[in-house]
Amino acid sequence: MADIWGAGVLTVSDNVFDATFANSSAPGTAVMRLKNNYFSKTTLVNRNIFINHQWAASIENYNTVTLDSNTFTPLANSTTYHHIAINTKSITSNSNAILQVITGAVLTRNTFNYSGTTGGTALSFHNHDNDAASFGTFTIGTAGNENNFNTGIQNYVYLDAQTGLSSGATFPPYSTVIFGAGAITTMACWATDVNIENNKFDVGSGLQLPSAMNFTQRTVLETNLFHKPDNSCLGNLTFYLPVHNLTLNTYFMTIQSAINAANPTDVIECAEYTYNERVVIDRSITLQGVNKTNCVINGSTFVTAGKGIQINNGVTGVTIKRFTVQNFIGLNGNADGGIYAIGGNNNLLIESVIIQNNARQRILCKRSGEHINIGFSSFIRSYIKRKRNSDLEWSERKHNNHKQ
């Protein structure tokens, strides 16, 4: 269905889309395509059954569409199937001349099944016409109207990272279905964040909301998502808000966003999670994990040198406890560190923190115009307290190696 015109609601309901014939007669194309919704015509796709497909639904340069209560079951034993692909590009021979519209969609109460063999992708987002791409609202599940992602799907949700000319794309395979110079557009990473909190995923213990999963289950879920932690050019798939300001009873995706919204003396608690971020503390707060082993501030996604946690100059009364700080690159002796207190940081308490696998293993504090380097390899800091600028006290328990 293309170039939608007219008033009213376009409804596609209660059909069975069996792709058995289409897989051989039209390979590389979707069984159902919606494209070019120039006039934002309300579109409802609901209660349909999609079966035996390699690609079920293609949403191209489209908006104001709701896919609700559909069931997707791919071709048996396929490992390369796609259930739904949302794309800024219209897959036509004149793609580069088409007016681009705001792209958006609502997906609720859909069921995504696997083929019987692990593989495939349930939902993917592609920015394959970046010339004038515009991104609206994407609602993927709501409370009480969750989508169900069943076990065996390799990629529950996938943000595409292909760049360059669309003629070089691996999926969709444009070069086999549209031809000519007019079909070629410029691809870019899908950099828009998508919230998928209100969906149920089966990671081995039945369908669960991410908020109901334990640390091990959420770790498995992360391996079935493709987003910013996998490629820095991509947006984030928000499936869980692991950071809780206990004082204000507010929740956040990242430690930094929680700090930015905090008041002095607030207590911020981090659930078991891998936080791929650098943290800057610019106010007097308590930052605590629930478990020092599984509350990880991780720097492996950064290619430039920097601190894991930085406490800004003159910020006093900071407490940091029960974290692992790891994999941060450090170049300069007094410029980078696992935890770096710039100076004037009276009443600094760092307790039960693991510093490991950083290029410069250290907690670094400054006093009286000089830096105090606390260098070590894989130490658990059970207690480090800075009482005043001229007095630094700590005790330590050896974890692996000896103090340097």
C-alpha positions in Angstrom: 0.0 0.0 0.0 1.7 3.2 -1.2 1.1 6.9 -1.4 -1.9 6.9 0.8 -4.6 9.5 0.1 -8.1 10.3 1.2 -10.0 10.6 4.5 -10.9 8.1 7.1 -8.9 5.2 8.6 -7.0 2.6 6.6 -7.6 -0.7 8.3 -5.9 -4.0 7.6 -7.5 -6.6 9.9 -8.1 -10.3 10.4 -6.1 -11.6 7.5 -3.7 -14.4 7.1 -0.5 -13.5 5.2 1.1 -16.7 4.1 4.5 -16.1 2.5 5.1 -19.5 1.1 4.7 -18.4 -2.5 6.2 -14.9 -2.0 9.5 -16.4 -0.7 10.2 -17.7 -4.2 8.3 -15.3 -6.4 9.4 -12.1 -4.8 12.6 -12.8 -2.7 14.0 -9.9 -0.7 10.7 -8.1 -0.3 8.1 -8.0 2.5 4.7 -9.6 2.4 3.1 -6.4 3.5 4.5 -3.0 2.7 3.2 0.4 3.9 5.0 3.4 2.4 4.8 7.2 1.8 2.1 8.4 4.2 2.2 11.9 2.9 -1.0 13.1 4.6 -0.6 11.2 7.9 -3.6 9.0 7.2 -4.4 6.9 10.3 -3.6 3.3 9.6 -4.5 0.3 11.7 -3.0 -3.1 11.2 -4.5 -5.5 13.7 -5.3 -9.2 14.4 -3.5 -10.4 11.3 -1.4 -13.6 11.2 1.9 -13.6 9.3 3.3 -17.0 8.6 6.1 -18.7 6.6 7.9 -15.5 5.8 11.4 -14.3 5.5 10.2 -10.7 5.8 6.7 -9.9 7.1 6.1 -6.2 7.2 8.0 -3.2 5.8 7.1 0.3 7.1 8.7 2.8 4.7 8.6 6.6 5.1 5.4 6.2 7.1 3.7 7.5 10.2 0.4 7.5 12.1 0.3 3.7 12.0 -0.6 1.2 14.7 0.3 -2.5 14.6 -1.7 -4.2 17.2 -2.4 -7.9 18.2 -0.7 -9.4 15.2 1.1 -12.7 15.3 4.4 -13.3 13.4 5.8 -16.8 12.8 8.6 -17.1 10.2 9.6 -19.7 7.7 10.5 -22.9 9.5 14.2 -23.0 10.6 15.1 -19.7 8.9 17.8 -17.8 10.7 17.7 -14.6 8.5 14.0 -13.7 8.8 12.7 -10.2 9.7 9.3 -9.7 11.2 9.0 -5.9 11.0 11.4 -3.3 9.6 10.8 0.4 10.0 12.7 2.5 7.5 13.0 6.2 6.6 13.6 5.0 3.0 10.8 4.3 0.5 11.9 1.2 -1.4 11.2 2.5 -4.9 13.1 3.2 -8.0 12.8 7.0 -7.4 13.6 6.9 -3.7 16.0 9.9 -3.8 13.3 12.2 -5.2 10.4 11.2 -2.8 9.2 13.6 -0.2 10.2 12.3 3.2 7.7 12.4 6.0 8.0 12.2 9.8 8.6 8.5 10.6 6.7 7.1 13.5 4.8 4.0 14.7 2.9 2.4 17.5 3.3 -1.4 18.2 1.2 -3.0 20.9 0.1 -6.6 21.8 2.0 -8.2 18.9 3.5 -11.7 19.3 6.8 -12.4 17.7 7.8 -16.1 17.4 11.0 -17.8 16.2 11.5 -20.3 13.4 12.4 -23.3 15.5 16.1 -22.5 15.0 17.8 -19.6 16.8 18.2 -16.6 14.6 16.3 -13.8 12.9 15.2 -10.3 13.9 11.8 -9.4 15.3 11.9 -5.6 15.0 14.5 -3.4 13.3 14.9 0.3 12.6 16.7 1.7 9.6 17.7 5.2 8.5 18.4 4.4 4.9 17.3 7.8 3.5 19.1 10.3 5.6 18.9 13.2 3.2 15.9 14.7 4.9 15.0 12.1 7.6 12.6 13.2 10.3 11.8 11.1 13.4 8.5 11.3 15.3 7.3 9.1 18.2 7.8 5.4 18.4 5.7 3.6 21.0 6.8 0.1 21.4 4.5 -1.4 24.0 2.6 0.3 26.8 1.7 -0.8 30.3 -0.9 -3.6 29.9 -0.4 -3.7 26.1 3.0 -5.3 25.9 4.4 -6.9 22.8 5.6 -10.5 23.4 9.1 -11.5 22.2 9.4 -15.2 22.5 12.5 -17.2 23.0 14.9 -18.2 20.1 14.9 -14.8 18.3 18.5 -13.6 17.9 17.7 -9.9 17.7 14.6 -8.9 19.6 15.1 -5.2 18.6 17.9 -4.1 16.2 19.0 -0.5 15.5 20.7 -0.5 12.1 24.2 0.9 11.8 24.8 0.7 8.0 26.2 3.8 6.4 27.0 4.9 2.8 25.1 4.4 -0.3 21.9 2.2 -0.1 23.1 0.2 -3.0 25.6 -1.4 -0.7 23.1 -2.5 2.0 22.9 -6.1 3.1 19.4 -5.7 4.4 17.1 -4.7 2.9 18.7 -6.0 -0.3 17.9 -2.9 -2.4 20.1 -3.8 -5.3 18.1 -6.9 -6.1 14.6 -5.2 -6.0 15.0 -1.6 -7.2 17.3 -0.3 -9.9 18.7 2.9 -11.4 20.4 6.0 -9.9 17.1 7.3 -8.6 16.8 4.4 -6.2 20.1 5.2 -4.4 19.9 7.1 -1.1 22.4 7.8 1.7 22.2 5.5 4.8 23.1 6.6 8.3 23.1 5.0 11.7 19.7 4.9 13.5 20.7 7.4 16.3 17.2 7.9 17.7 16.5 6.3 21.1 13.7 3.8 21.4 12.0 2.9 24.7 11.1 -0.8 25.0 10.5 -1.0 28.7 6.9 -2.1 28.3 7.4 -5.3 26.5 7.8 -8.9 27.6 10.8 -11.0 26.6 11.5 -14.7 27.1 15.2 -15.0 27.9 14.8 -18.6 29.2 12.4 -18.2 32.1 9.2 -17.3 30.3 7.9 -13.9 29.2 8.9 -11.2 31.6 9.1 -7.4 31.7 12.7 -6.3 32.0 11.8 -4.7 35.3 10.9 -8.1 36.7 14.1 -9.8 35.5 17.2 -10.4 37.7 20.7 -9.3 36.8 21.5 -12.5 34.9 18.3 -12.4 32.9 18.8 -8.7 31.9 22.4 -9.6 30.9 21.0 -12.2 28.5 18.4 -9.7 27.2 21.2 -7.3 26.4 22.8 -9.9 24.1 19.5 -10.0 22.1 19.5 -6.3 21.5 21.6 -4.3 19.1 22.1 -0.6 20.0 24.5 2.0 21.4 26.6 -0.4 23.5 27.2 -2.4 20.3 28.0 0.6 18.1 28.5 4.1 19.4 26.8 5.7 16.4 23.4 4.2 17.4 20.7 5.3 19.8 19.9 3.5 23.0 17.2 0.9 23.5 15.9 1.8 26.9 14.5 -1.4 28.5 15.1 -0.8 32.2 15.8 2.3 34.4 18.5 1.0 36.7 19.3 4.2 38.5 17.1 5.2 41.5 17.3 8.5 43.3 16.2 7.2 46.7 15.7 10.7 48.1 13.4 11.9 45.3 12.1 8.4 44.3 12.9 9.1 40.6 14.4 6.7 38.1 17.0 7.2 35.3 18.7 5.3 32.5 22.1 6.6 33.3 24.1 7.6 36.3 25.0 10.9 34.8 21.3 11.8 34.1 20.5 11.0 37.8 23.3 13.2 39.1 22.3 16.0 36.8 18.8 15.9 38.3 19.9 15.4 41.9 19.9 17.9 44.8 22.8 18.1 47.2 22.9 15.3 49.8 20.6 13.0 47.6 21.3 9.3 47.7 21.5 7.7 44.2 21.4 3.9 44.1 22.4 1.8 41.1 21.0 -1.6 40.4 23.1 -4.5 39.1 23.9 -3.3 35.5 26.8 -2.4 33.2 26.9 1.4 32.9 28.8 2.3 29.7 29.5 5.9 30.6 31.9 8.3 32.2 30.6 9.9 35.4 31.2 13.5 36.5 30.1 14.4 40.1 29.5 18.1 40.5 27.5 18.1 43.8 27.5 16.6 47.2 25.8 13.2 46.8 26.0 9.6 47.8 26.4 7.3 44.8 26.1 3.7 45.7 25.6 0.3 44.0 23.8 -2.6 45.4 26.6 -5.0 44.6 30.2 -4.1 43.9 30.8 -7.0 41.5 27.7 -6.5 39.3 27.4 -2.7 39.4 30.0 -1.9 36.8 31.0 1.5 35.4 32.6 0.4 32.2 34.8 2.3 29.7 35.3 -0.2 27.0 33.1 1.7 24.6 35.3 4.8 24.7 38.2 5.2 22.3 39.7 8.3 24.0 41.4 8.7 27.3 39.5 9.9 30.3 38.3 9.2 33.9 35.8 6.6 35.0 34.5 8.8 37.8 35.5 12.5 38.1 34.8 14.5 41.2 34.9 18.2 40.3 37.1 20.7 42.1 35.7 21.9 45.4 32.9 19.4 45.6 32.7 18.1 49.2 30.8 15.4 51.1 30.8 12.8 48.2 30.4 9.1 49.0 31.0 6.4 46.4 30.6 2.8 47.3 30.0 -0.7 45.9 31.0 -0.4 42.3 33.5 -1.8 39.8 35.2 0.8 37.7 37.0 -0.8 34.7 38.3 -0.5 31.2 39.0 3.2 31.0 41.9 4.4 28.9 44.4 6.7 30.7 47.4 8.5 29.0 48.8 11.1 31.3 50.1 10.5 34.8 48.0 13.0 36.6 45.2 13.5 34.0 43.3 10.3 34.0 42.3 7.7 36.5 39.7 5.1 37.4 38.4 7.6 40.0 39.8 11.2 39.9 39.1 13.8 42.6 40.4 17.1 41.2 40.9 18.9 44.5 39.3 20.5 47.5 37.1 17.4 48.0 36.8 17.3 51.8 35.0 14.4 53.4 35.3 12.1 50.4 34.4 8.5 51.2 35.2 5.7 48.6 34.2 2.4 50.0 34.1 -1.2 48.7 35.1 -0.2 45.1 36.9 -2.5 42.6 39.3 -0.7 40.2 40.4 -3.1 37.4 41.6 -3.3 33.8 42.1 0.4 33.4 45.2 1.6 31.5 46.1 3.5 34.7 44.8 1.6 37.7 44.3 4.3 40.3 42.2 6.4 42.6 43.7 9.8 42.1 43.2 12.7 44.6 44.8 16.1 44.8 45.9 18.0 47.9 48.0 21.1 48.7 48.8 21.7 45.0 50.0 18.2 44.3 48.5 14.9 43.2 48.3 11.9 45.4 48.5 8.8 43.2 47.0 5.7 44.7 48.1 3.2 42.1 47.2 -0.5 42.2 46.2 -3.4 40.1 42.8 -5.0 40.8 42.4 -3.8 44.4 39.2 -3.8 46.3 39.1 -0.5 48.1 37.2 -1.4 51.3 37.6 2.0 52.8 39.2 5.2 51.6 38.3 8.4 53.5 39.5 11.9 52.8 39.1 13.8 56.1 40.5 17.1 54.9 42.7 18.5 52.2 46.0 17.7 53.9 45.0 14.3 55.4 44.2 11.2 53.3 43.5 7.9 55.1 42.6 4.5 53.7 42.7 0.8 54.3 42.8 -1.8 51.7 42.3 -5.5 51.1 44.4 -7.2 48.5 42.4 -8.7 45.7 45.0 -9.9 43.2 48.4 -8.2 43.0 50.5 -6.1 45.4 50.3 -2.4 45.8 52.5 -0.6 43.4 
